[in-house]
mmCIF file of C-alpha atoms and ligand atoms in Angstrom:
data_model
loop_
_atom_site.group_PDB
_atom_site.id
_atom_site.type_symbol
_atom_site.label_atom_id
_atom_site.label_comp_id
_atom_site.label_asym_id
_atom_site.label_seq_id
_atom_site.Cartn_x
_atom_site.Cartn_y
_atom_site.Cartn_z
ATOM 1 C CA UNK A 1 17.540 70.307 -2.192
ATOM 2 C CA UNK A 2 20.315 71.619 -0.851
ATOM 3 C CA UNK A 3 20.514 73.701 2.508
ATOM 4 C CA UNK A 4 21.742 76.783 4.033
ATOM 5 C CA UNK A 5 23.659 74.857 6.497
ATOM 6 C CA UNK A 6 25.720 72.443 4.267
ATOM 7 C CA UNK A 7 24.734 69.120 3.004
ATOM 8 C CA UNK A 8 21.545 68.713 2.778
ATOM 9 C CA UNK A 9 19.739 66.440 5.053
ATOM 10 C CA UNK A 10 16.206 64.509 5.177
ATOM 11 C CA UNK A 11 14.011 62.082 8.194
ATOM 12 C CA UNK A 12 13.784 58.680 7.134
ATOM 13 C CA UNK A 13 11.056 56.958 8.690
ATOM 14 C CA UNK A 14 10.912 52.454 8.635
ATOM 15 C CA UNK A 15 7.158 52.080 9.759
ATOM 16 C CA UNK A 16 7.641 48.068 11.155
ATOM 17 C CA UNK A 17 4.971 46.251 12.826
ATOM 18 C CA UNK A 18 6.288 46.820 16.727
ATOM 19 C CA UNK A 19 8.242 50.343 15.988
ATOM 20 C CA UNK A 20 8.842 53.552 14.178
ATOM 21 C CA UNK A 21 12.027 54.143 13.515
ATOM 22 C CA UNK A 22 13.420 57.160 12.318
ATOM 23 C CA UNK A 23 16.741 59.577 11.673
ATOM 24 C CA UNK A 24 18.189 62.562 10.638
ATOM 25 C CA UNK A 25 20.124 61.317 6.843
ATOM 26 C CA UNK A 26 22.474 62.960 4.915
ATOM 27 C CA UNK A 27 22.577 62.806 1.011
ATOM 28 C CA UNK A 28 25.612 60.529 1.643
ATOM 29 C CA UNK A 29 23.527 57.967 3.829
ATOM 30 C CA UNK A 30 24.887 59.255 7.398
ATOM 31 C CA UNK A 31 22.361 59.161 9.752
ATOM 32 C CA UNK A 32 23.107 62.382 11.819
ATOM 33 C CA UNK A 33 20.900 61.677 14.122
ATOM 34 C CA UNK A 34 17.667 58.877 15.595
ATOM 35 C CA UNK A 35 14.649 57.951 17.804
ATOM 36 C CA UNK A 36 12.476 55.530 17.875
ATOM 37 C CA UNK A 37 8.680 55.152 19.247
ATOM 38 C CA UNK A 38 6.360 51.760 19.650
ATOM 39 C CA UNK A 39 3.905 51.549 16.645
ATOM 40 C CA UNK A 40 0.454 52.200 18.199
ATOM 41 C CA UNK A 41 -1.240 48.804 17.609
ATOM 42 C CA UNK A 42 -4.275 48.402 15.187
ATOM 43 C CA UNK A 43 -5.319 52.841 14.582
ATOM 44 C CA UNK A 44 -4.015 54.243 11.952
ATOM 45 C CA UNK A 45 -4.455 57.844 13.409
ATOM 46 C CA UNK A 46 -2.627 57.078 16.547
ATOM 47 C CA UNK A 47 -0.172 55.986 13.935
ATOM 48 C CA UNK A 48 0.247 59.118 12.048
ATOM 49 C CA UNK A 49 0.431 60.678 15.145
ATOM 50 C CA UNK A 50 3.180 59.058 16.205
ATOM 51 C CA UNK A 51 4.940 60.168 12.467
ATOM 52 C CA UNK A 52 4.144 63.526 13.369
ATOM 53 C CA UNK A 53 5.777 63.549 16.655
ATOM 54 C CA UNK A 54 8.961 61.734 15.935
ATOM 55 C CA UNK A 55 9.412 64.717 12.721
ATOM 56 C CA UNK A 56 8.370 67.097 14.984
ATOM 57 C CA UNK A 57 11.240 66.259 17.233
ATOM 58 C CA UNK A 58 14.392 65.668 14.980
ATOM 59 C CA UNK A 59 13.430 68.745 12.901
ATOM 60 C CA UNK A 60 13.265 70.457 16.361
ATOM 61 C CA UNK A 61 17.016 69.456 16.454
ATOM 62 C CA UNK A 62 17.784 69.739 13.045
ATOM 63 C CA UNK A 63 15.893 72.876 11.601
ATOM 64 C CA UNK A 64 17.461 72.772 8.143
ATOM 65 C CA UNK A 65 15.597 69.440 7.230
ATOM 66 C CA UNK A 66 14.571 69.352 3.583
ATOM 67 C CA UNK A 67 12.336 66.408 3.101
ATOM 68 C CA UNK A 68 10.902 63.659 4.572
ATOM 69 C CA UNK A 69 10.923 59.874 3.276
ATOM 70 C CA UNK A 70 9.190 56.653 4.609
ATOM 71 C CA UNK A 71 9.607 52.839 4.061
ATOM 72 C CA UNK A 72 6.372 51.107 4.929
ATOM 73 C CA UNK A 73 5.584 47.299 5.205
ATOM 74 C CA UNK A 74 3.183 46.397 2.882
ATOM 75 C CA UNK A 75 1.925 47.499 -0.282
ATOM 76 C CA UNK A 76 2.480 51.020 -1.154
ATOM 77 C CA UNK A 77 1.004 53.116 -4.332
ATOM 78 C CA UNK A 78 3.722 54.865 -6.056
ATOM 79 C CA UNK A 79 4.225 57.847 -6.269
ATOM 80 C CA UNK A 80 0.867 58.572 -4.544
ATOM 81 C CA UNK A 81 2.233 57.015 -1.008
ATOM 82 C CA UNK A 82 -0.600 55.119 -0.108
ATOM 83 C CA UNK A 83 -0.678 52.059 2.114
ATOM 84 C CA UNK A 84 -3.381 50.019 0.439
ATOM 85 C CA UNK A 85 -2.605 46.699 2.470
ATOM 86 C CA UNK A 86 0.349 44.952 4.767
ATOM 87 C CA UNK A 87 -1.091 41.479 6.110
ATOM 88 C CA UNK A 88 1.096 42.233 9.015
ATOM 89 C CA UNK A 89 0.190 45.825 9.757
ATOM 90 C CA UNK A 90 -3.095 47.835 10.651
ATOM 91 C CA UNK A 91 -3.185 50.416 7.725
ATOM 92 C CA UNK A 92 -5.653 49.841 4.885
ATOM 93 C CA UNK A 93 -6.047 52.688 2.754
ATOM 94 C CA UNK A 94 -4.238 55.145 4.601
ATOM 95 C CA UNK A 95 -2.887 58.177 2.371
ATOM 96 C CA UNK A 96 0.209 58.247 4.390
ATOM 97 C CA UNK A 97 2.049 60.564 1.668
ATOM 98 C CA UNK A 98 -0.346 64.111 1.543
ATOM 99 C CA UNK A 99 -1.297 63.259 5.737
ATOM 100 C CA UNK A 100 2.279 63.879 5.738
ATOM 101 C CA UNK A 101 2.836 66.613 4.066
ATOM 102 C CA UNK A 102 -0.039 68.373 5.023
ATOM 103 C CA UNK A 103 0.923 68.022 8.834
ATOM 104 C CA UNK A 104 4.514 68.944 8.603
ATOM 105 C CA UNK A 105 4.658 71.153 4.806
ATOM 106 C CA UNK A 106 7.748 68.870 3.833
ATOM 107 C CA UNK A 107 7.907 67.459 0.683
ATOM 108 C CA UNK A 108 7.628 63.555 1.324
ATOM 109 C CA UNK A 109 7.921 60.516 -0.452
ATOM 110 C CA UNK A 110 6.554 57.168 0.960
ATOM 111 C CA UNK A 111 7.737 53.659 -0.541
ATOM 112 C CA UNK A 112 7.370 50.299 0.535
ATOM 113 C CA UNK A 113 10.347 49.444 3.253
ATOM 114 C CA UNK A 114 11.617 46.922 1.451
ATOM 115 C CA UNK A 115 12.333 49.133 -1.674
ATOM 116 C CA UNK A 116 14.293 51.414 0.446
ATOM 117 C CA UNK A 117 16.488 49.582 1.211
ATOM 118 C CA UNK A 118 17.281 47.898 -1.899
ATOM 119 C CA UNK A 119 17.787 51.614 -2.490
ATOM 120 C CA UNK A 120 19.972 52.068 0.536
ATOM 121 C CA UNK A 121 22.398 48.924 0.073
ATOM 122 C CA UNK A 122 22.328 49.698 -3.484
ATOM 123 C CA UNK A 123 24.030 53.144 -2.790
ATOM 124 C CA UNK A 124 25.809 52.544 0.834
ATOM 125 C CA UNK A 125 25.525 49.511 1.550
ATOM 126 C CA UNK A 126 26.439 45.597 0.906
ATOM 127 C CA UNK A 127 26.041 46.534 -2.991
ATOM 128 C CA UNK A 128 27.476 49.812 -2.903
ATOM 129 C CA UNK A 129 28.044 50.767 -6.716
ATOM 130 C CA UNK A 130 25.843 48.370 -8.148
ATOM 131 C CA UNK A 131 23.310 49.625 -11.033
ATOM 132 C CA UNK A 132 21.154 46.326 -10.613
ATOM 133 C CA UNK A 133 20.846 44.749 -7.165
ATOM 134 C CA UNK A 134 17.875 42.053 -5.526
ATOM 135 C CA UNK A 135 17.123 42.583 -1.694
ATOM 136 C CA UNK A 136 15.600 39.888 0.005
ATOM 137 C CA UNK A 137 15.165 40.566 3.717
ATOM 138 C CA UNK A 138 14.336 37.472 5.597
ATOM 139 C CA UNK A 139 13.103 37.886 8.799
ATOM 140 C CA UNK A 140 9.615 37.051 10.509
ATOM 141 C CA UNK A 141 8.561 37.117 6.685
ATOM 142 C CA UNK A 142 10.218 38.050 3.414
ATOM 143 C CA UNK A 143 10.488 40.913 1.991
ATOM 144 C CA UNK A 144 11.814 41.764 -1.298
ATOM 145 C CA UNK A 145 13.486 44.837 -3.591
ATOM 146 C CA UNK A 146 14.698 45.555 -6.995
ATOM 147 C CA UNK A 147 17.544 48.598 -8.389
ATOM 148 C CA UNK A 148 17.304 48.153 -12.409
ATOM 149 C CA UNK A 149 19.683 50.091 -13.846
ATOM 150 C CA UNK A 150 19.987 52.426 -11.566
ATOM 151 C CA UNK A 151 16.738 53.091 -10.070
ATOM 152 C CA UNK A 152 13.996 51.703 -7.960
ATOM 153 C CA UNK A 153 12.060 49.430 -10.032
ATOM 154 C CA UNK A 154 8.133 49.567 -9.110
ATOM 155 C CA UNK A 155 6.096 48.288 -11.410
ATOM 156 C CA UNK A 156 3.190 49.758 -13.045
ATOM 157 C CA UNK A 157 1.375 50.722 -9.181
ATOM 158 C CA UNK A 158 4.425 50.619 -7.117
ATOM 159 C CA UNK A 159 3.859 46.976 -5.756
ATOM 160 C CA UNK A 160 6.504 45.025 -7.572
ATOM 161 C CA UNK A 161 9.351 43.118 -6.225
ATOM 162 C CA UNK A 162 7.450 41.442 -3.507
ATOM 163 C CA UNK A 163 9.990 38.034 -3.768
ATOM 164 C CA UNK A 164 8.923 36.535 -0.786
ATOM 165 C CA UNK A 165 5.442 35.702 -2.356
ATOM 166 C CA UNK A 166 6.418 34.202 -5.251
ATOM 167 C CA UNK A 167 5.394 30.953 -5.039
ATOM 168 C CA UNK A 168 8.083 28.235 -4.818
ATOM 169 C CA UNK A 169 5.948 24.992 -4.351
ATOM 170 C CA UNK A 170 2.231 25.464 -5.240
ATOM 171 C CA UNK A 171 2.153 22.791 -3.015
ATOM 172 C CA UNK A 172 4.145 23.631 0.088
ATOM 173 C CA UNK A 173 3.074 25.151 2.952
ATOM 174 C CA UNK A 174 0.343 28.395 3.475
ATOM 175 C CA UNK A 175 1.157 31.376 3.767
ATOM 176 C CA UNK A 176 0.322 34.521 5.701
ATOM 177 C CA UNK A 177 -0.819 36.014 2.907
ATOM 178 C CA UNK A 178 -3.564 33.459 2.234
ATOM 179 C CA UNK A 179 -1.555 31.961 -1.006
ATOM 180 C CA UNK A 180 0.303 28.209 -0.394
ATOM 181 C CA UNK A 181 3.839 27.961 -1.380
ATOM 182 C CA UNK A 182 5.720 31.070 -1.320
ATOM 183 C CA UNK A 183 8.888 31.584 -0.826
ATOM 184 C CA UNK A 184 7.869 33.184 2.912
ATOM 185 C CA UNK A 185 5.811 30.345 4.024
ATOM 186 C CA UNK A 186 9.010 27.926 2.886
ATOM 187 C CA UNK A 187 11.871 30.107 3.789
ATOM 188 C CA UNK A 188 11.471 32.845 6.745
ATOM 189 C CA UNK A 189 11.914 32.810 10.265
ATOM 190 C CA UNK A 190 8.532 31.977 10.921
ATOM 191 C CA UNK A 191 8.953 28.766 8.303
ATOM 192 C CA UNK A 192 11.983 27.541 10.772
ATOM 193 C CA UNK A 193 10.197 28.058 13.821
ATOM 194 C CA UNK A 194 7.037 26.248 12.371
ATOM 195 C CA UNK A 195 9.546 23.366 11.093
ATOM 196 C CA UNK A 196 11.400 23.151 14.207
ATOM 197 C CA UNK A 197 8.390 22.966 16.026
ATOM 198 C CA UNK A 198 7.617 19.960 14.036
ATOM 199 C CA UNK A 199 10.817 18.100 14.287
ATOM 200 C CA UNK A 200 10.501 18.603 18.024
ATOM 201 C CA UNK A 201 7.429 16.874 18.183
ATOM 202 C CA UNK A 202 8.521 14.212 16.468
ATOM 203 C CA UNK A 203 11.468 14.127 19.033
ATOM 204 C CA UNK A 204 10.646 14.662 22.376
ATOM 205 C CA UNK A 205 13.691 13.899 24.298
ATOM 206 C CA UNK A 206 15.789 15.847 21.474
ATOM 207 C CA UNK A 207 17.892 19.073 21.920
ATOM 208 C CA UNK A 208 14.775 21.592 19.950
ATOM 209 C CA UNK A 209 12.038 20.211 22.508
ATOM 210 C CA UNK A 210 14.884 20.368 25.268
ATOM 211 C CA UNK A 211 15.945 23.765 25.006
ATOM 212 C CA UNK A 212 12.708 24.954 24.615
ATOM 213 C CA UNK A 213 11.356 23.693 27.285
ATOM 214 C CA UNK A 214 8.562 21.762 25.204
ATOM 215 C CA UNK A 215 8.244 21.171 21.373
ATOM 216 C CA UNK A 216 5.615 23.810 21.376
ATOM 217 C CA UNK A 217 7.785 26.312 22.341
ATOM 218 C CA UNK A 218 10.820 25.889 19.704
ATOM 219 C CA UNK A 219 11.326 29.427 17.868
ATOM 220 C CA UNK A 220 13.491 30.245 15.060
ATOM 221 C CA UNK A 221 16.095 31.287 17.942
ATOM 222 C CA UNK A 222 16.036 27.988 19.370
ATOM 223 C CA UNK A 223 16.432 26.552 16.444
ATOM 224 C CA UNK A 224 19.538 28.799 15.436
ATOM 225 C CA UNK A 225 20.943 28.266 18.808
ATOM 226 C CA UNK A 226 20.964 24.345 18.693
ATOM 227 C CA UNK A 227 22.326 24.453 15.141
ATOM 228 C CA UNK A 228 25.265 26.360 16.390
ATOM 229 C CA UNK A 229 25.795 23.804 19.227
ATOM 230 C CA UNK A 230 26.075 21.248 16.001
ATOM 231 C CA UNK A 231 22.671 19.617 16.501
ATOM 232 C CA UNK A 232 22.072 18.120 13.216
ATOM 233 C CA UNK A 233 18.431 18.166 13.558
ATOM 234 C CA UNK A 234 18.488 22.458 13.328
ATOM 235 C CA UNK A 235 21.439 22.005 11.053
ATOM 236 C CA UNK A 236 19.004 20.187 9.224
ATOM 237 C CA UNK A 237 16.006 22.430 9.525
ATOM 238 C CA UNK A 238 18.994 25.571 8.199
ATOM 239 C CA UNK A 239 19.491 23.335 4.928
ATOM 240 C CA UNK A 240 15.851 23.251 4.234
ATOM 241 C CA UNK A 241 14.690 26.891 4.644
ATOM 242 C CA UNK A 242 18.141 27.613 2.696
ATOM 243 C CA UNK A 243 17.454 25.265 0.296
ATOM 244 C CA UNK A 244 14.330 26.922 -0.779
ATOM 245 C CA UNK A 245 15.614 30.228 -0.501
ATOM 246 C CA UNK A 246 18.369 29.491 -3.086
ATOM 247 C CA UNK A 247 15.364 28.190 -5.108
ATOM 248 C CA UNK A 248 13.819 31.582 -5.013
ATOM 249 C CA UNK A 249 16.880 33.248 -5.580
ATOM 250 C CA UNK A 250 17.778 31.675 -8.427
ATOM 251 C CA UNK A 251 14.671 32.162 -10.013
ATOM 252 C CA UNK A 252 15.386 36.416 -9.542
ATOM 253 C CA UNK A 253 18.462 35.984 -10.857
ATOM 254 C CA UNK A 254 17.062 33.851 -13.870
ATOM 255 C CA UNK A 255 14.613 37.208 -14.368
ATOM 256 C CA UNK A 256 16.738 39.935 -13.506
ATOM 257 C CA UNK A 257 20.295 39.104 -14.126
ATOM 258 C CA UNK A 258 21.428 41.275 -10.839
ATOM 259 C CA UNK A 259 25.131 41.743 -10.449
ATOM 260 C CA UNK A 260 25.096 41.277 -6.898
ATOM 261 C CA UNK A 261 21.747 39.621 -4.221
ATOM 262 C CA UNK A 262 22.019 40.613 -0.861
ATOM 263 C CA UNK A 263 19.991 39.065 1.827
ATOM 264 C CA UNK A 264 19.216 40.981 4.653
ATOM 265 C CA UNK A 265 16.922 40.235 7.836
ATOM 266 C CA UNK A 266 17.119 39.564 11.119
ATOM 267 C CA UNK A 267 17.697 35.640 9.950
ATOM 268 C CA UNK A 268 20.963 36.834 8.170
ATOM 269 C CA UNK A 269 22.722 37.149 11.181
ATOM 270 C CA UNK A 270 22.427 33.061 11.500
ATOM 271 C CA UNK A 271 25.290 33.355 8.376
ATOM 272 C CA UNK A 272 26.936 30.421 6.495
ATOM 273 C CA UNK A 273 23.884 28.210 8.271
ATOM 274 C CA UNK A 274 21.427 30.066 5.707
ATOM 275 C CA UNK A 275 24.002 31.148 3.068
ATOM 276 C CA UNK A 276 25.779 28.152 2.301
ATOM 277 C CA UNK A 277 22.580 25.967 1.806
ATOM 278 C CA UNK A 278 21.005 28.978 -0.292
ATOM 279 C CA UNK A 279 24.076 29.228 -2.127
ATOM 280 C CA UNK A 280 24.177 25.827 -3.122
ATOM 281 C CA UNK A 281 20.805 25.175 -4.599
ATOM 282 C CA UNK A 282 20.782 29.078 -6.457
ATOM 283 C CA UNK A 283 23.422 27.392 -8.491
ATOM 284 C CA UNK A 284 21.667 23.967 -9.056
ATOM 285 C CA UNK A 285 18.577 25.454 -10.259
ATOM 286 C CA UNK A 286 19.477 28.809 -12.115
ATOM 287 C CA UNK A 287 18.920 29.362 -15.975
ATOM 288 C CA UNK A 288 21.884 28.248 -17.835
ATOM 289 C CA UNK A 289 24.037 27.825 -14.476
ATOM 290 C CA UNK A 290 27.440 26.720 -17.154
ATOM 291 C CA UNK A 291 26.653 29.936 -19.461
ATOM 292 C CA UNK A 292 26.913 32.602 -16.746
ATOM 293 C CA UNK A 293 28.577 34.089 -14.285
ATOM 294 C CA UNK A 294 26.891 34.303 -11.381
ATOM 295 C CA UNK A 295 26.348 37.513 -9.067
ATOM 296 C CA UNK A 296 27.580 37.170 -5.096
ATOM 297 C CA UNK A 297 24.844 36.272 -2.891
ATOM 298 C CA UNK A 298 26.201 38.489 0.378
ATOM 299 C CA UNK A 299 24.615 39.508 3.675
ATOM 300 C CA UNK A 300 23.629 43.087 4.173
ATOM 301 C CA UNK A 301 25.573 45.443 5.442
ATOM 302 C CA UNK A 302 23.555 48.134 6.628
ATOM 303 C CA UNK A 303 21.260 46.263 9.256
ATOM 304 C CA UNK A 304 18.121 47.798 10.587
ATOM 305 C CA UNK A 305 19.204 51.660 9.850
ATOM 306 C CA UNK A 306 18.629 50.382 6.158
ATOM 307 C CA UNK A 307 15.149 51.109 5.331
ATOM 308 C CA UNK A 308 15.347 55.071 6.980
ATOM 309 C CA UNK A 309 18.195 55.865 5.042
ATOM 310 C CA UNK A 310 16.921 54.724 1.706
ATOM 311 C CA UNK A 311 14.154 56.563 2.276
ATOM 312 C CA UNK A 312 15.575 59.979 3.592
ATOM 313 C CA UNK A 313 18.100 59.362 0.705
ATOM 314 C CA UNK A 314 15.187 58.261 -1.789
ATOM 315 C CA UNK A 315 13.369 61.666 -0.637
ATOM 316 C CA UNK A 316 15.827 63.274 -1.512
ATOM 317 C CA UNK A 317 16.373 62.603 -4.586
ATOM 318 C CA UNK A 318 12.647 62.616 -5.726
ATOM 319 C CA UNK A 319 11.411 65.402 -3.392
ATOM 320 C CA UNK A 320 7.973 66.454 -4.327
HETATM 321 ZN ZN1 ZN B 401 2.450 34.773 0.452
#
């Protein structure tokens, strides 16, 4: 879709549960430009609204925009681009895709957030090059995507790769979603949080309840920042949630045979405390661990920005 102007250029929207984020992208995964805007809690039309706006004012700016792409939390229907259901979000049912393009005439694409930026790190990212890639973003929750041979892979409805409910321990903890045992209720920010709050409670003079101020109040922060101070209870509580994220990783790389897994998430930034434990138990419980080499397990490179640019970039490519 190329442009009078140059390269062309699309708006990648990341719908998240506190903010819209968007930017001006180019086919090469530059974001020319961005803005941002709180997501209007619990109405979806206050919600598209807000969509409208922030295109309104980057293509305002940048008049030779060609398409517009969004990464949504949640499950989305491919290629219609409708949010059917995020157990984090407000949307149910929304037709996010044709509200879209209706309001601004763009051709759009929408695709669940996590997919875009498997997409994005696939192409620009931690995994530049690679033709089969795993995403799991650990954060508040998990989020998961797949690149198989070269492309998106969604399933028959567009709701596949959704790693961080595939259940781990049909016996471990419940999760959001209403199941027991995935790999989000055993392994995501809100799982060391929960656990720290725990181990606090058991320890009420200890460094969790201590820096918290109370073992009610221990976060997944608090828990990050006593590990790095070398208590060995967090240290502890790092091992775990890494220990059953290796479990889940190793079970994608069982299925998939990626040649590289990035994690991504705001818990990546706690590094070798989550890695190293994830690491180690990928390798004890993948298939045939002495008959295979085994892909990298890196952090992402591409941070927050990754979910708009897959998108823009994924819009581009599609465009309808
Ligand atoms: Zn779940």
């Amino acid at each position: 879709m190329p442009s009078a102007t140059g390269e062309p250029h699309a708006i990648g929207l990341d719908i998240g549960g506190t903010k819209i984020a968007a930017g001006v992208v180019t086919a090469a995964g530059v974001v020319l430009d961005r803005t941002q805007v709180p997501t209007p809690p619990a109405d979806q039309a206050a919600t598209l609204a807000a969509m409208v706006e922030v295109v309104d004012q980057l293509r305002a700016r940048h008049p030779a925009v060609a398409a517009i792409g969004v990464g949504a939390a949640g499950l989305v229907e491919w290629p219609r681009g409708r949010l059917r259901w995020a157990p984090h979000n407000a949307y149910r049912q929304l037709e996010l895709r044709r509200l879209l393009h209706e309001r601004t005439g763009l051709p759009t694409i929408v695709d669940n957030d996590a997919n875009a930026a498997a997409w994005a790190e696939a192409r620009f990212g931690a995994g530049a090059g690679s033709d089969d890639l795993v995403l799991v973003t650990v954060g508040t929750g998990i989020g998961g995507g797949l690149v198989l041979d070269g492309a998106v892979y969604r399933g028959d409805a567009g709701l596949a790769g959704e790693v961080g409910h595939m259940v781990v321990d049909p016996r471990g903890d419940h999760c959001d979603c209403g199941n027991r045992g995935c790999l989000e209720a055993m392994a995501s920010g809100n799982a060391l949080g929960r656990a720290g709050r725990e181990a606090a409670a058991r320890d009420p003079d200890g460094r969790l309840a201590t820096l918290a101020g109370g073992p009610e109040r221990v976060t997944g922060e608090i828990v990050f920042q006593a590990a790095t101070e070398g208590d060995q209870t967090a240290v502890g509580l790092f091992e775990r949630i890494g220990f059953w994220l290796g479990v889940g990783i190793a079970s994608v790389i069982t299925i998939f045979d990626p040649d590289v897994v990035v994690v991504g998430g705001g818990l990546v930034a706690t590094g070798d405390l989550l890695l190293v434990p994830a690491r180690a138990s990928m390798e004890r419980y993948v298939f045939a661990r002495a008959h295979r080499d085994l892909p990298p397990v890196v952090p992402a490179r591409l941070g927050a920005d990754a979910g708009l640019v897959g998108a823009a970039t994924l819009a581009l490519r599609t465009g309808r």
